[in-house]
Amino acid sequence: MIRYLTAGESHGRQLTAILDGIPSGLQLGLKDIDADLKRRQGGYGRGDRMKIESDKVSIVSGVRFGKTTGAPITLIIENKDNVSWRKKMSIYKKDSDESIFITKPRPGHADLTGHIKYDQPDIRNILERSSARETAARVAVGAVAKKLLKTFGIEVISTVLSIGNIRADLNGLTIDKINELTERSDLRTADRGAEEKMKRRIDRAKKDGDSLGGIFRVTVRGAPAGLGSHTQYDKKLDAKLAFAMMSIQAIKGVEFGLGFKYADSPGSKVHDEIFYGTKRGYYKKSNNAGGIEGGMSNSEDIVINCVMKPIPTLYKPLNSVDIVTKKGFKATVERSDTCAVPAAAVIGEAAAAFEIADAFLTKFSSDNMKEVKRNFSAYKRYIRSL
Amino acid sequence: MIRYLTAGESHGRQLTAILDGIPSGLQLGLKDIDADLKRRQGGYGRGDRMKIESDKVSIVSGVRFGKTTGAPITLIIENKDNVSWRKKMSIYKKDSDESIFITKPRPGHADLTGHIKYDQPDIRNILERSSARETAARVAVGAVAKKLLKTFGIEVISTVLSIGNIRADLNGLTIDKINELTERSDLRTADRGAEEKMKRRIDRAKKDGDSLGGIFRVTVRGAPAGLGSHTQYDKKLDAKLAFAMMSIQAIKGVEFGLGFKYADSPGSKVHDEIFYGTKRGYYKKSNNAGGIEGGMSNSEDIVINCVMKPIPTLYKPLNSVDIVTKKGFKATVERSDTCAVPAAAVIGEAAAAFEIADAFLTKFSSDNMKEVKRNFSAYKRYIRSL
Amino acid sequence: MIRYLTAGESHGRQLTAILDGIPSGLQLGLKDIDADLKRRQGGYGRGDRMKIESDKVSIVSGVRFGKTTGAPITLIIENKDNVSWRKKMSIYKKDSDESIFITKPRPGHADLTGHIKYDQPDIRNILERSSARETAARVAVGAVAKKLLKTFGIEVISTVLSIGNIRADLNGLTIDKINELTERSDLRTADRGAEEKMKRRIDRAKKDGDSLGGIFRVTVRGAPAGLGSHTQYDKKLDAKLAFAMMSIQAIKGVEFGLGFKYADSPGSKVHDEIFYGTKRGYYKKSNNAGGIEGGMSNSEDIVINCVMKPIPTLYKPLNSVDIVTKKGFKATVERSDTCAVPAAAVIGEAAAAFEIADAFLTKFSSDNMKEVKRNFSAYKRYIRSL
Amino acid sequence: MIRYLTAGESHGRQLTAILDGIPSGLQLGLKDIDADLKRRQGGYGRGDRMKIESDKVSIVSGVRFGKTTGAPITLIIENKDNVSWRKKMSIYKKDSDESIFITKPRPGHADLTGHIKYDQPDIRNILERSSARETAARVAVGAVAKKLLKTFGIEVISTVLSIGNIRADLNGLTIDKINELTERSDLRTADRGAEEKMKRRIDRAKKDGDSLGGIFRVTVRGAPAGLGSHTQYDKKLDAKLAFAMMSIQAIKGVEFGLGFKYADSPGSKVHDEIFYGTKRGYYKKSNNAGGIEGGMSNSEDIVINCVMKPIPTLYKPLNSVDIVTKKGFKATVERSDTCAVPAAAVIGEAAAAFEIADAFLTKFSSDNMKEVKRNFSAYKRYIRSL
C-alpha cells in the first residue's frame, strides 16, 4: 500500500507532499518530476500565473544517491510568487488585516460552502486550499508513480478529446501516433485540425472574458491482468480510478472504455470477445470495456475519459452575494486561465498512475525494487504457463 | 465513520453484510430493508431468478426492540434456491467434483482475469462472487443508511434516464413528479411514452437473446451544505460518490450535474450563480453543478448519472476460449436478465446513501441519534444565523 | 492487506465475522477453527456457560471444496443458549419490555460509560456487545490466520505465566517443551507445581466469590525477518501487535521480550548481539528484544506478554449506583468465570496471528497461495544469498 | 478523523510532518510547538547532538493570522547540522560514494533487518530513518493536538517513574504536585531523592560507555467519558493508545492503570467502585483501571506507563557482523545519549495527545472550533442531565 498527503496554499510558501511506501531502489531524479510539472503548466489558453511559476520540485527525504531508500519521500514545490504574498499569507496573528478579507464568494467554487463549513470570515482561507494549484503536488506524486511503473513497462499517457464543443477526431490513429501528436501539441490533442479550431474558440472565450471546459482521456498501457479485485466493493480498480479522477478539481464525470455510449448498443455488439494464440496467450480484438472487467485490469489498455467543467473564475461577471453585507454583486477576476483542459489531462495521468502503482505494489510487494521485479517476473512466467 | 463488508456467493447459503458504526437509537425494522430488496428485484426485463428469490433480510445483531444499539449490524439474505446448490457449493473437500468445473470464461465478466489472479481451475469460484447477486447485500446496507438519512430529512431517490438508446424526456417535470412516476413504473422511468418504447426494445432484445444497458440518475435531496471537504483529495464527496457508484457491477461511467455536457458550454453559461433571500438564506436558481462544488455538498440536490453496460450474460453467442483446452467456443447461457437498469438504479441509491450517511455522521457524530440530532439542529441554527 | 469485522451479542442469535483478503487456495476445514474454539473454552476456573456453549463454527462463504476462493470468508458461531433469550434479545419493537431493563452498571465494565455514550436506558444493550463472548469470533478469525501461517512454517502458541500471584517457573524448559506441557495443562501453564497452586488459588477465589487475573505469553515462531517497517510510525509490527492484544477484553498491559525489565539493566547487558555462521546465516544468542527491532520482525521468536485483569463480574459485591434511581447498590452476579487467563491466552494467539498474517501477506501478496509460496520462497533464497 | 505522516532523515535537510484534519479556528503559534520541542531535547544524560539541534518548527501551511484554517498543516524542523552532511546525504547519484557506506549493523537497532528488507548495501539508508530523530516531528504533531485539547480542558502530562533500576516514589503526591516537580526536574521525575540517584547512575553508565532505560508515565486529564468504543475491536481507545506508544522508538511495553500488577490481586480488590453525588454526578474513589473501561475513556485520568529500553548505541562494544565481509566486529559509537527516558516521556505525551484528539474530534466534529465547542458543551450538558 502506498499513500500520500498534500498540503499547501496557492499563495503560501510552498506545496508539500509526503509519499509513503515507495519501494527502495527506484532510480529517481528531479528531472523525472520536473518534466511533468512543466507539462502541467503548458497549454494554450493558460493565464499569466503559469509563466510566473515554472515549478521545480525539491526532494528533501526518501531519496539518496539517486535512488529511493524505502523511507517516505517529501516533495516540495515552492510558490515563486510567494514573496509578494508573505504578509497576506502570514501565519502570525499580528499580521491579521481585516481590510484584505475576501467576503465575496465566487460561483462554481468551494468559496461559499467552505466559508460555512469552516466558519471562516475570510474566504481566502478557503480558496487558497481549494485552488487547483494543489494539483502541482499531485503531479509530483504521480511522476514518482509513473517512474516506478515505467520500470515495469507500464505507461500512463493522456490526450485531449474536446475543448469547448470541438471534438478531436482520432479515427485511424494508433495510440502511439496519438501520443506522439499529443506531446507535440499546444493543447495536448492529436487532431491538428481540431486543435486550430479549439485555439480560435479559446481566443474568442478569452476575449469574451469567458472560460472553456472539455474532455480528456488517460490511458494506462501495459498493466498486467489482475490488478484490483472483484471480491469486495472497495477493492475494484475502476472504483479507485474513478475516485482518483473525480477528486481532481473541476472534474465532473468519469467513464471507462465506451462509457456512456454503453447505453446505446445491445450486449452482443459491445462485449469484448476472448481469443487465444499460442504465442500471445489470451487476447481480444476490441477493448470496449476500457481494460477493466469485474473490477480488475484485464491486460488491455485502461482507457479513462474525464470531463472538466469550464474554470469558474471568469472575467465575465456572475451574480453572487457578499457574505457580510448580504448584498448582491457581480463576481469578476483579474487573472485566470481561459482553458485548463490540457493541464487537467496531465493531472489525470498523475492521479491514475498513483492508483495503478498502488494496485501494482499491493500485488507484487513494495519493499524493494529487486523484490518487486522478482515477483512481477514470476507472475508473468505464471501467466505464460497457463 | 461508518463502514461495511459484504460476503457471500450467488448460489451460496446466504449473503452477509456487517455494517459498523451506525448510531444507537435509530428505529429500524425488517420492512425498512425488505422494501428496497423488493425494489431491487423489480423491473421489466428481469430473468426468472428474480421470482425465485423474493429476498428477505434477517437482522441478527445490532438491533434490539426496534432500535439500533450502536453495535455492528449483521444483515443476512438467504439464497432461497441454495437447496439445489448445496453440494455444488459445498465447503467440504469430499464434495469436490471436477466434472462440474466451469472452464469457459464469459466475455465481459470477471471470469478470465479472476481465474488468472486467483489461480482457480473452476471459474465458478470467481463468478459466484463477482455476480451482481452481491448487490442485494449492498442494497440492505444502503436501506439502513437511507432510514438514518430520512430521519434528518434527506432522501435518496432514483430514476431511469435511458434504456437501449431510448431516452426519457423529463422536461417540465418537477423532481417530486419524476419520483412519483418512477416509483409506479415497471422500468423506474418517469416518461410513459419512453417506457413503452423501452419495453418493446427489451422484448426485441430478449427475443434476440441480447441484453440492454442504460443510464439512471440518483438524486440526494436535503443534504446540508458542508458534507465532504476541499482540503484533501481523498475527502471530496464527489470522489467518494464516484467510487461508490463505479464499484457497482457493470457501471462504466459516473457524472455529476451537467456532467459530460460541461464540455460543450462556456463557463458563463454553466456556473450556478448565488443569490440571497432573508428567509431562504443563500440560494441558487440553477443546479448544473449537481449539488457539489469544491468537493462539498452545497445544499442543492446532489445529482448523479450513471451508465450501466448491457449485461454480458447473453443467449446470443460470443466468442471465448476454454481455459483447459484453449479451444474457442461460443459462450451462451440458459437464464439471465435482459435488462437490469431499473435494479441498478436502486443499487445506486444504496451506494450513494451509504456515502452520504458516512459524511453526515462524520460531521455530526455517530454515537447516538439524540446526539446526532442535537448537533445537526445546532448546525442548522448556525447556518440560519449567518 | 487482510481485515475483518465481528458482530453479534453475547446472548444474540450468533456471532458473525467477515474476514476479507485471505488468498485463494488455502486448505481450510471446520476442524481447523473448531479446535481453537474449544481451546478457548477450556481452562480450570471457567463458569458454567462454557459447558452450555461448546462452540462450533459454520463457514458460509469464501470456502468451496475444502479451499478458500479469495472471496471474503463468513464465519458464524451460534449461541446455543439463544433459545431462551429470543424474546429478551428480540429485534422487534413489540417485544420491548422495560421490566427487564438493566439499570445497574457493574464496576470494571463498559456498562456505565456505554450507557452514557450510546444513550441507552437498558445497559443490556451495552454489555451484550462489550462481553468477552465476542472473542469467540476473533478466535475463529485467528484460526484461519494460523492455518495460513502454518503453511509457511509459522506457529503462534501461548502459555500462562501467572495466575493470582502464582508465577510459573519456565527455567530450563525449551519452548517446545513449554508448549507441549501447556497444551496438556488445565490452566495452559508449563509449570506443574505452579499449576497446582494456581488451582488452589482459583478454588479459594471461587469460594470467596472473587476472580483472578494473570499474565500469559504469546510466541510467534518462524516469522521471517522483515515483517513490519521502521519507515513510518504506523507500520511498526510491535505497534500493531500491541494494538491487537490491547483490544482484547480485560487486557491491561503488553510487553515484548524483556519488556518492563528493560528498565532495570544497562544497555550492554540487554541488547542482542549479532553473529554469523556460514550455514545459519545471521543469528543471535539471546532474544531480549522479543523478536522485534526497529518495528520489524528480526527472524527470532516474537515474544509478547500480556496481563489480564481479574474478571470484573463478581459474586462478591462491589459498590455501584442505579442509573435511574441514582441509589447505591451492591453489584453481584449469578454466573461467571473465576479465572479466564487460559482462555485469554488462546485469544491472544488469535489476535497476534491475524497481525502476523496481515504483515506476511502484505509482503508476499495475498492473491493465491501458489503466488504467496512462490514469493516467500524467493525471499528465503534471497536471504540465504546474502 | 485526524491523521499525519512524518518524513525526513536524521541527517537530512529537514523533518516534515503533514497533519490533516485539524479544525479551523484553533489558535496556534510557533511557540506552542517549540516549547515541546525544547522539552524533548532536555534531560540529564543526553549526548552532544541535543545542543547542536535546538529544534525550531516552521509552519508552512494550514495556519494564517494565528489560526488554523482547516487545511492540512505542514510542520518543518530543519536539521541544523545538515550543512556538514549535505554531500553524504545528497539525493544525487553523482554524489554516491561507496567508501562511506555503513556495512556494520548495530545490535538492538533496525540496521540488520532493514538492510535485508530494503536490500540496502549502505545501512545508513536504514538508520537515518529508524533513528529516534523522527520523534521531533511527532512531538510537533502532538503539540498541535495538545493545544487543541487544552482548549477543552484536557491536559496531557508525563513523569519519569524509573531510570536504571532507581524508582521514583510518588507516594503522597497529588498529580498536580507531581507535574509541578516533574517540569522543574532535569530528569522529568517528581522524586528529588531518586533523581539524585538516577543522575549518579547515569554518570556511571556514561563513564562505562553504557546506556540506561526506564519507565515513564503519561497522564491524560480531563478527557470526557465516552471516547473510543466497545463495539468493535479496532475502536478501543486503549488499543489505539497502546499502538501509539509502542510505535515510539525503543518502547517495549505499555500498561494502563495497575497494568501488570493486575495479575497479583483478586478482582474484589482492584475494580473501581461507582458512586454518585448530586453535584459531581457519577464518580470513583480509585482509578486502578487507568481511566479506560470497555475500550472507552470513563472520565477518570487516563494513566499509561511505558518502558523504554536502554539506547542500543553504546560506546561499550557489542558483537556484530559486517554485512559484506561477514566478519565479526565490536560495535561502538562516537556520540550518543546515555539516557533518553525524559525525552521519551515528552514523546509519549505527543503520541497520546494525538490519539485523544482524534477520538475527541471523531465524537465532536472536526470542522471548526466553534462547532466542536458547541457539540462538546452540549454533550457536557447532557451528561449533567443524566
PDB file of N, CA and C in Angstrom, chain A residues 105 122 137:
ATOM      1  N   PRO A 105     -17.985  35.429  -2.326  1.00  0.00           N
ATOM      2  CA  PRO A 105     -17.786  34.079  -2.852  1.00  0.00           C
ATOM      3  C   PRO A 105     -18.021  34.010  -4.361  1.00  0.00           C
ATOM      4  N   ASP A 122     -12.941  35.099   6.302  1.00  0.00           N
ATOM      5  CA  ASP A 122     -12.133  35.463   5.138  1.00  0.00           C
ATOM      6  C   ASP A 122     -12.111  34.281   4.171  1.00  0.00           C
ATOM      7  N   ALA A 137       1.243  19.465  -6.618  1.00  0.00           N
ATOM      8  CA  ALA A 137       1.759  18.447  -5.687  1.00  0.00           C
ATOM      9  C   ALA A 137       1.328  17.047  -6.127  1.00  0.00           C
TER      10      ALA A 137
END
